[in-house]
mmCIF file of C-alpha atoms in Angstrom:
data_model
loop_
_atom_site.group_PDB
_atom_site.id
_atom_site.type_symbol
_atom_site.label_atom_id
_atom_site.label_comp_id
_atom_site.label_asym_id
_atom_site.label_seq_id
_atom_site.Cartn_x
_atom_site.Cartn_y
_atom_site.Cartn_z
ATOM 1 C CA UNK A 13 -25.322 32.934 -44.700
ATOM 2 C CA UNK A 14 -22.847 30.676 -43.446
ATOM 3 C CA UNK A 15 -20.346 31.790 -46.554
ATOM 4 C CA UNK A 16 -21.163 36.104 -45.704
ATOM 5 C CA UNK A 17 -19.947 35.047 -41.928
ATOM 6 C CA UNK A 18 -16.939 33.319 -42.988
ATOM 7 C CA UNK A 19 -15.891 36.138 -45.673
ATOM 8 C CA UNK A 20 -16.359 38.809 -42.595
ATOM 9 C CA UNK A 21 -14.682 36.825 -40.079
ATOM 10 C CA UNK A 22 -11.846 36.958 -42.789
ATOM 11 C CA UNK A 23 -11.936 40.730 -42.987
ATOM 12 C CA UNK A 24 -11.729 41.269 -39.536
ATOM 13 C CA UNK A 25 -8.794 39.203 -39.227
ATOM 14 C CA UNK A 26 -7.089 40.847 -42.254
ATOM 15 C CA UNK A 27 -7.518 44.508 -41.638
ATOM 16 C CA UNK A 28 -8.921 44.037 -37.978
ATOM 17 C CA UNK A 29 -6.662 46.814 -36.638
ATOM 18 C CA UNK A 30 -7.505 48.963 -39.210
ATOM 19 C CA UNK A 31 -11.472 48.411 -38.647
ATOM 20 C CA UNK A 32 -10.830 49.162 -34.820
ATOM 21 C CA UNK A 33 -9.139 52.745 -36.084
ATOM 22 C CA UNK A 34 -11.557 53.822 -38.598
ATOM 23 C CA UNK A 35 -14.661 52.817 -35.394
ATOM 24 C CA UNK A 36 -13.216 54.884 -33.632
ATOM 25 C CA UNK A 37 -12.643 57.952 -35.804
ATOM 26 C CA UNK A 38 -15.982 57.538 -36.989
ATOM 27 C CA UNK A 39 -17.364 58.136 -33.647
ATOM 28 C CA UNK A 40 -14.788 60.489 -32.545
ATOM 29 C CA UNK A 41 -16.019 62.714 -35.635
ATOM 30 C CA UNK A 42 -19.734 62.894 -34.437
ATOM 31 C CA UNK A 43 -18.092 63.467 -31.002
ATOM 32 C CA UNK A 44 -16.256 66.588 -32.705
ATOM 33 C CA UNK A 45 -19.659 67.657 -34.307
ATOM 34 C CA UNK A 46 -21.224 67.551 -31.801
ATOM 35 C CA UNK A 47 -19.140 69.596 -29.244
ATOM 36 C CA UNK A 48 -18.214 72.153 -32.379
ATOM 37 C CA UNK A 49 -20.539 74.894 -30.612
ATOM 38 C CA UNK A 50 -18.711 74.329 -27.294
ATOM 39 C CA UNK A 51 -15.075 74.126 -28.451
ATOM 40 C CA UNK A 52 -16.210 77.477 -30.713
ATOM 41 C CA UNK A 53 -17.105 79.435 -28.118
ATOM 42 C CA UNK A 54 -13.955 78.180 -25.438
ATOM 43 C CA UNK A 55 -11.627 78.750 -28.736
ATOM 44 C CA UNK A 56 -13.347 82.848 -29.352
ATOM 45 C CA UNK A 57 -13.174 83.006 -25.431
ATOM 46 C CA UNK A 58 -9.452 82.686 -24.984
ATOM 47 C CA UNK A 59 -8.799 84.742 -27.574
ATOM 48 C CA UNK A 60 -10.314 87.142 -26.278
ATOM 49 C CA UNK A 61 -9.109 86.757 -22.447
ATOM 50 C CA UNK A 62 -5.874 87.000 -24.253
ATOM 51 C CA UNK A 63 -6.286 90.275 -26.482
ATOM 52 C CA UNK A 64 -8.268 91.856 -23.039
ATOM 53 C CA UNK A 65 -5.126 90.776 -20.468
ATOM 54 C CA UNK A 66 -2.962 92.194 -22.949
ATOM 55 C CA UNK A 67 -4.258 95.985 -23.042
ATOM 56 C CA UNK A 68 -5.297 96.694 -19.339
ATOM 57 C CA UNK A 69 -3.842 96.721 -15.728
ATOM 58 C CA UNK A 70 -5.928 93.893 -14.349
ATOM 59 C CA UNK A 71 -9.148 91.534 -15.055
ATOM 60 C CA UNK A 72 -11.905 89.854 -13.851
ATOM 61 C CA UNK A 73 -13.596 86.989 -14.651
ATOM 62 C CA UNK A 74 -17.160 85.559 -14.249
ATOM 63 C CA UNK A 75 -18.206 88.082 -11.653
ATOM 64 C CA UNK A 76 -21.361 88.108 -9.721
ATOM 65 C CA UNK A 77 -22.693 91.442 -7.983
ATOM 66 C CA UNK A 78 -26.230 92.127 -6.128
ATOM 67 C CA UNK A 79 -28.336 94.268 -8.377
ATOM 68 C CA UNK A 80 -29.605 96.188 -4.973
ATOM 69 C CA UNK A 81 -32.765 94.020 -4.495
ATOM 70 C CA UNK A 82 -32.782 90.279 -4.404
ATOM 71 C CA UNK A 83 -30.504 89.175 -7.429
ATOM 72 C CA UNK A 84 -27.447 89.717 -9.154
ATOM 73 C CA UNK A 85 -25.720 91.240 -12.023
ATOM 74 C CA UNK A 86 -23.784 88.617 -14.103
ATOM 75 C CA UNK A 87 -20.056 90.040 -15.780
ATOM 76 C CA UNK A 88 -17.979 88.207 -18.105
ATOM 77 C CA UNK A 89 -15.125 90.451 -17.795
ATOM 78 C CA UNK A 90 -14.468 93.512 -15.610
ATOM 79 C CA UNK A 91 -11.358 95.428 -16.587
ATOM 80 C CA UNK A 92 -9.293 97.952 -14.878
ATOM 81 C CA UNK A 93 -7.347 100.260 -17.639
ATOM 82 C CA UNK A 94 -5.623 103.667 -16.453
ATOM 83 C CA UNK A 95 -8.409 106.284 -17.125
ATOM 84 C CA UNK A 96 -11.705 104.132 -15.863
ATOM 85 C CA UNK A 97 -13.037 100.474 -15.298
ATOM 86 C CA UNK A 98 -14.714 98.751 -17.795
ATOM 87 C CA UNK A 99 -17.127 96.224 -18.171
ATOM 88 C CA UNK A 100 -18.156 94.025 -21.320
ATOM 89 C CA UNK A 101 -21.386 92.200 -22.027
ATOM 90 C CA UNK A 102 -20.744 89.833 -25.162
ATOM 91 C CA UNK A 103 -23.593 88.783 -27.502
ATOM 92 C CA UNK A 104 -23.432 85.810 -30.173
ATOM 93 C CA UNK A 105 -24.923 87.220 -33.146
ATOM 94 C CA UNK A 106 -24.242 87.372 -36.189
ATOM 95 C CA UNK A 107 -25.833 88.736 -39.650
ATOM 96 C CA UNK A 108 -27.201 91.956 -40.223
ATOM 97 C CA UNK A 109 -28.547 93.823 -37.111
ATOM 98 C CA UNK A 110 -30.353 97.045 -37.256
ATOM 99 C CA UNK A 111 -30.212 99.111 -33.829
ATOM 100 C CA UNK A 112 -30.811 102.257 -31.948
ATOM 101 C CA UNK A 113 -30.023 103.486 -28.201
ATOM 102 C CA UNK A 114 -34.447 104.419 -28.445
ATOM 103 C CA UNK A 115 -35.928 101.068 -29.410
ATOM 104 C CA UNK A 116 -36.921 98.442 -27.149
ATOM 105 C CA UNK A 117 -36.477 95.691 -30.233
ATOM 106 C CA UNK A 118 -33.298 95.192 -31.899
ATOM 107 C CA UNK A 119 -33.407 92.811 -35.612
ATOM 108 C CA UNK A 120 -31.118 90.523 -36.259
ATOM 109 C CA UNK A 121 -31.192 89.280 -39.808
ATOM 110 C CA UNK A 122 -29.713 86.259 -40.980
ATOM 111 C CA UNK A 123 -30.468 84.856 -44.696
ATOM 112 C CA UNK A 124 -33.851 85.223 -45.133
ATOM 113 C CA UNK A 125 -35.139 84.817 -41.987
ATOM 114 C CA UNK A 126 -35.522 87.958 -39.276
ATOM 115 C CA UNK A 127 -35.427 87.677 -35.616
ATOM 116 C CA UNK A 128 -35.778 90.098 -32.393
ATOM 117 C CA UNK A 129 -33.883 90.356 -29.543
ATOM 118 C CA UNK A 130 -34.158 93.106 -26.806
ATOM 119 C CA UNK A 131 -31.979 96.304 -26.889
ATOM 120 C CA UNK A 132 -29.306 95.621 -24.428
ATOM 121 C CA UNK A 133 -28.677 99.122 -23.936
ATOM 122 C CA UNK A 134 -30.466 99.865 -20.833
ATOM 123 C CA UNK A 135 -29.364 97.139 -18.960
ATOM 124 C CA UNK A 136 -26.294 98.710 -19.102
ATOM 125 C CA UNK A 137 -27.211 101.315 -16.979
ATOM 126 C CA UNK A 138 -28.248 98.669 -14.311
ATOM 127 C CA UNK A 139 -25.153 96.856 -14.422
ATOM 128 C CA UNK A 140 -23.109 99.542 -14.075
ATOM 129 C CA UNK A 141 -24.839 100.974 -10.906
ATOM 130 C CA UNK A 142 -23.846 97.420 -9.462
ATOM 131 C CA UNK A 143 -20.491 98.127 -9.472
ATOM 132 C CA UNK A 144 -20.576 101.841 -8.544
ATOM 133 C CA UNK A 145 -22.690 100.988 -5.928
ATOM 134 C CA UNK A 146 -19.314 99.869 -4.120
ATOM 135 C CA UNK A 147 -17.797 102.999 -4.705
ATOM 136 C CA UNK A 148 -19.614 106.107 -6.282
ATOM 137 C CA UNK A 149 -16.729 107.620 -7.159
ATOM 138 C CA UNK A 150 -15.840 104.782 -8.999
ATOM 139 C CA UNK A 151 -15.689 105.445 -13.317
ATOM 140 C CA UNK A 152 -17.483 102.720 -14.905
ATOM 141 C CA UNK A 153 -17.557 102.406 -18.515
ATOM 142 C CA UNK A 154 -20.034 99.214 -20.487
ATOM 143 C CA UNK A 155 -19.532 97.844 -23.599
ATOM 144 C CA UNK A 156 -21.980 95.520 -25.497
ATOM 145 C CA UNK A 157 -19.468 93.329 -27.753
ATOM 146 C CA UNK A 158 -20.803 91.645 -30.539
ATOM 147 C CA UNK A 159 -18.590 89.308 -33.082
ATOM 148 C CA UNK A 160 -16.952 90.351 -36.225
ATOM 149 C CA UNK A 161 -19.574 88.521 -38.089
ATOM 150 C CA UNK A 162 -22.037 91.460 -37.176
ATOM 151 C CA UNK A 163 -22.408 93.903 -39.362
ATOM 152 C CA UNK A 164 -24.874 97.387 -38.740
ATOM 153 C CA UNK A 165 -25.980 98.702 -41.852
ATOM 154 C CA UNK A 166 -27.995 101.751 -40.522
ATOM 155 C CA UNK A 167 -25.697 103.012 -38.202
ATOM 156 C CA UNK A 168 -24.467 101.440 -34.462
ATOM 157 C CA UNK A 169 -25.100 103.113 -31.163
ATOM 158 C CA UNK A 170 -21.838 104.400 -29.378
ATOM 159 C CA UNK A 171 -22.046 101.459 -26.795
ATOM 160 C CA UNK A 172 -21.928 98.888 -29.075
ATOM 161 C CA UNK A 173 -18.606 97.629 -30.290
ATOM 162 C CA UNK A 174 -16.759 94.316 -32.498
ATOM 163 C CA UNK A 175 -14.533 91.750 -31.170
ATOM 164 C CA UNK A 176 -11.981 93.067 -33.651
ATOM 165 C CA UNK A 177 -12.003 96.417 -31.563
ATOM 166 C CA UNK A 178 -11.419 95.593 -28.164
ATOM 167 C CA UNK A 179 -8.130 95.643 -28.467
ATOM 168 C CA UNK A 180 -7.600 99.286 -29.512
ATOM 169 C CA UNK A 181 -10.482 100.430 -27.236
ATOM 170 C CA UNK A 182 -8.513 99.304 -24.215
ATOM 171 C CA UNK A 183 -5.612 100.744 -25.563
ATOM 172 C CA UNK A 184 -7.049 104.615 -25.514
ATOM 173 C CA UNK A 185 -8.426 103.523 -22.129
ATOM 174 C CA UNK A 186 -4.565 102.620 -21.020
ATOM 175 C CA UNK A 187 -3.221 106.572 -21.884
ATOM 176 C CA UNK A 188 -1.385 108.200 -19.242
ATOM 177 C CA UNK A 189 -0.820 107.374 -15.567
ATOM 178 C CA UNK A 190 -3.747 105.543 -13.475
ATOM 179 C CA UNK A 191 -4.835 107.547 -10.710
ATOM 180 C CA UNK A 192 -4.723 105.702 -6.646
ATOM 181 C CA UNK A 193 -8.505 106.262 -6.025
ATOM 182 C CA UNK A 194 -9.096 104.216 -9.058
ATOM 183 C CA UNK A 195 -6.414 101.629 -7.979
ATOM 184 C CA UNK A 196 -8.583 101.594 -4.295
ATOM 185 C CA UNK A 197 -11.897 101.231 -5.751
ATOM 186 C CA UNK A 198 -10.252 98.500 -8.045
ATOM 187 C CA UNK A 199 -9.205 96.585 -4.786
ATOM 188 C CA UNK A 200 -12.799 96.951 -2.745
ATOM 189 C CA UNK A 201 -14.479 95.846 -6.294
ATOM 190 C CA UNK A 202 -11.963 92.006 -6.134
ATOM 191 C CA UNK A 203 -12.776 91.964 -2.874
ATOM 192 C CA UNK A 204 -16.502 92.531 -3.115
ATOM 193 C CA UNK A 205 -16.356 89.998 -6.240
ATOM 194 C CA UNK A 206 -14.620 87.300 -3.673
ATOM 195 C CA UNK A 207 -17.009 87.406 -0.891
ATOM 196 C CA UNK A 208 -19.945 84.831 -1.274
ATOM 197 C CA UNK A 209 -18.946 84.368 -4.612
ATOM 198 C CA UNK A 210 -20.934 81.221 -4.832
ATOM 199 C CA UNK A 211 -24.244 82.310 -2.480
ATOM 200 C CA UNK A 212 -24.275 85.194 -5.580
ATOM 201 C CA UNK A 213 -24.133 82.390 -8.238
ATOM 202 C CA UNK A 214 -27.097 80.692 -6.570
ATOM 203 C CA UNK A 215 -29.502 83.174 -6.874
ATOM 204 C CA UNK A 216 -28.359 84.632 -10.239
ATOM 205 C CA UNK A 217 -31.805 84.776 -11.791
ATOM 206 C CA UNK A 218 -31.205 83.642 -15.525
ATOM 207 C CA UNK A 219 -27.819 81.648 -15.483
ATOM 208 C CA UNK A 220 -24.839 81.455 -18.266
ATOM 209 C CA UNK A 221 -26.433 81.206 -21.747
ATOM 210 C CA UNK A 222 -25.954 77.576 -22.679
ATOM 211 C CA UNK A 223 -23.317 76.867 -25.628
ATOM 212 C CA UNK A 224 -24.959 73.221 -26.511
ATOM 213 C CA UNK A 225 -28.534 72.368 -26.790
ATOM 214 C CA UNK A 226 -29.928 69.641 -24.593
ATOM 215 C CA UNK A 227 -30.050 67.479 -27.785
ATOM 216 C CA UNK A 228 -26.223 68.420 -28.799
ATOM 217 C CA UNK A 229 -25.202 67.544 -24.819
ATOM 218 C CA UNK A 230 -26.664 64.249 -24.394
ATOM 219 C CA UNK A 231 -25.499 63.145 -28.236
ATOM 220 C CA UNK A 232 -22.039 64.022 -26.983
ATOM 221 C CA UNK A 233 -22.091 62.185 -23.840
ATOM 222 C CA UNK A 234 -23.782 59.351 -26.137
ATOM 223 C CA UNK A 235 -21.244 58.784 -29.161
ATOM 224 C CA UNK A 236 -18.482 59.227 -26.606
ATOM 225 C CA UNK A 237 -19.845 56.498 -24.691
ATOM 226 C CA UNK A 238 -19.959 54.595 -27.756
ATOM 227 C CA UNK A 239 -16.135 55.240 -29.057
ATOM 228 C CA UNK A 240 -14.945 53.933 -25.828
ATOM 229 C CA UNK A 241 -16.919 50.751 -25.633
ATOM 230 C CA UNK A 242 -15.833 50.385 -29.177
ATOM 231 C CA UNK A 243 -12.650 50.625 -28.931
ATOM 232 C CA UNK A 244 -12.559 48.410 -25.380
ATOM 233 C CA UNK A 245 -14.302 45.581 -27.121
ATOM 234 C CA UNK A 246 -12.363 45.319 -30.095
ATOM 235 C CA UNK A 247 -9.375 45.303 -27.782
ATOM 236 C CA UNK A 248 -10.737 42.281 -25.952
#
């Protein structure tokens, strides 16, 4: 026992800088792991801030309106193109999905395994009286965006369209010149967005979909705990 001491106690002497590194990697790894989800989605959502700011007049982000009774209507983005405002409600699936504007049920196949999800159709409808609720006159146009990994074998309903489009369906939205009333109604809908901003946020009834898993969030916190402390006592 004494002799297996010795012979490590040798080894870390020898190559104790390089023991310290590959510690720390290790843990940095299942940090990276970990987080993969999270860095995933912030990576897909700046790409696609970037490709939105790119083909419209204006955007907003993260905005909370009242649904007309007691909560609110959560938007990722709001956009303001030439011809009408636009709104887009992004879903994370992928696989095969088969959809219809009539059913209540969308599937979502992945592999061999099926899944259902609600149409997300209708609650279009509701989000868009939200924002034309400042301003009837307003034109409000939704969008349910799902990723280029989606694929709809038996057809896709009109409101449904790819990350990969975006781009050129702001682009036809950006023809010609934009009109003042829109440019008005544009101005009372930052404004509205602004005001109790937070107070909105608080009673928004199902919040942001979660990116990691409780499991995934608390392992992160965990092994990054852990490559610090490493790394501090091996300094020492």
């Amino acid at each position: 026992m004494g002799d297996l001491y010795l012979q490590l106690t040798m080894v870390n002497q020898q190559y104790g800088t390089w023991i310290t590194l590959g510690g720390f990697l290790f843990f940095l790894v299942l940090v990276l792991n970990f987080s993969f989800p999270a860095l995933s989605q912030k990576w897909k959502e700046w790409r696609m801030l970037r490709c939105i700011e790119n083909a419209s007049q204006d955007v907003l982000r993260d905005v909370f309106l009242s649904d007309g009774v007691d909560g609110v209507h959560y938007f990722p983005f709001i956009i303001l193109t030439r011809q009408t405002i636009v709104f887009l409600k992004t879903l994370q699936f992928k696989g095969i999905i088969f959809a219809a504007d009539a059913i209540d049920y969308w599937t979502q196949v992945v592999g061999k395994r099926s899944y259902k999800f609600h149409n997300p159709i209708p609650g279009l409808e509701a989000e868009m009286a939200s924002i034309k609720a400042i301003d009837k006159k307003i034109q409000v146009e939704g969008r349910v965006v799902f990723t280029c990994d989606s694929h709809f074998p038996k057809g896709r309903p009109a409101a449904i369209i790819l990350e990969t489009e975006i781009k050129d369906f702001l682009q036809d939205k950006m023809q010609g010149e934009i009109q003042e009333a829109l440019e008005q109604a544009w101005g009372l809908l930052k404004t509205t967005a602004g005001e109790g901003r937070f107070e909105k946020r608080d009673k928004l009834l199902m919040s942001k979909p979660r990116v990691l898993s409780a499991f995934r969030y608390r392992m992160l916190w965990v092994f990054s705990f852990l490559s610090v402390a490493w790394l501090l006592l091996r300094m020492v």
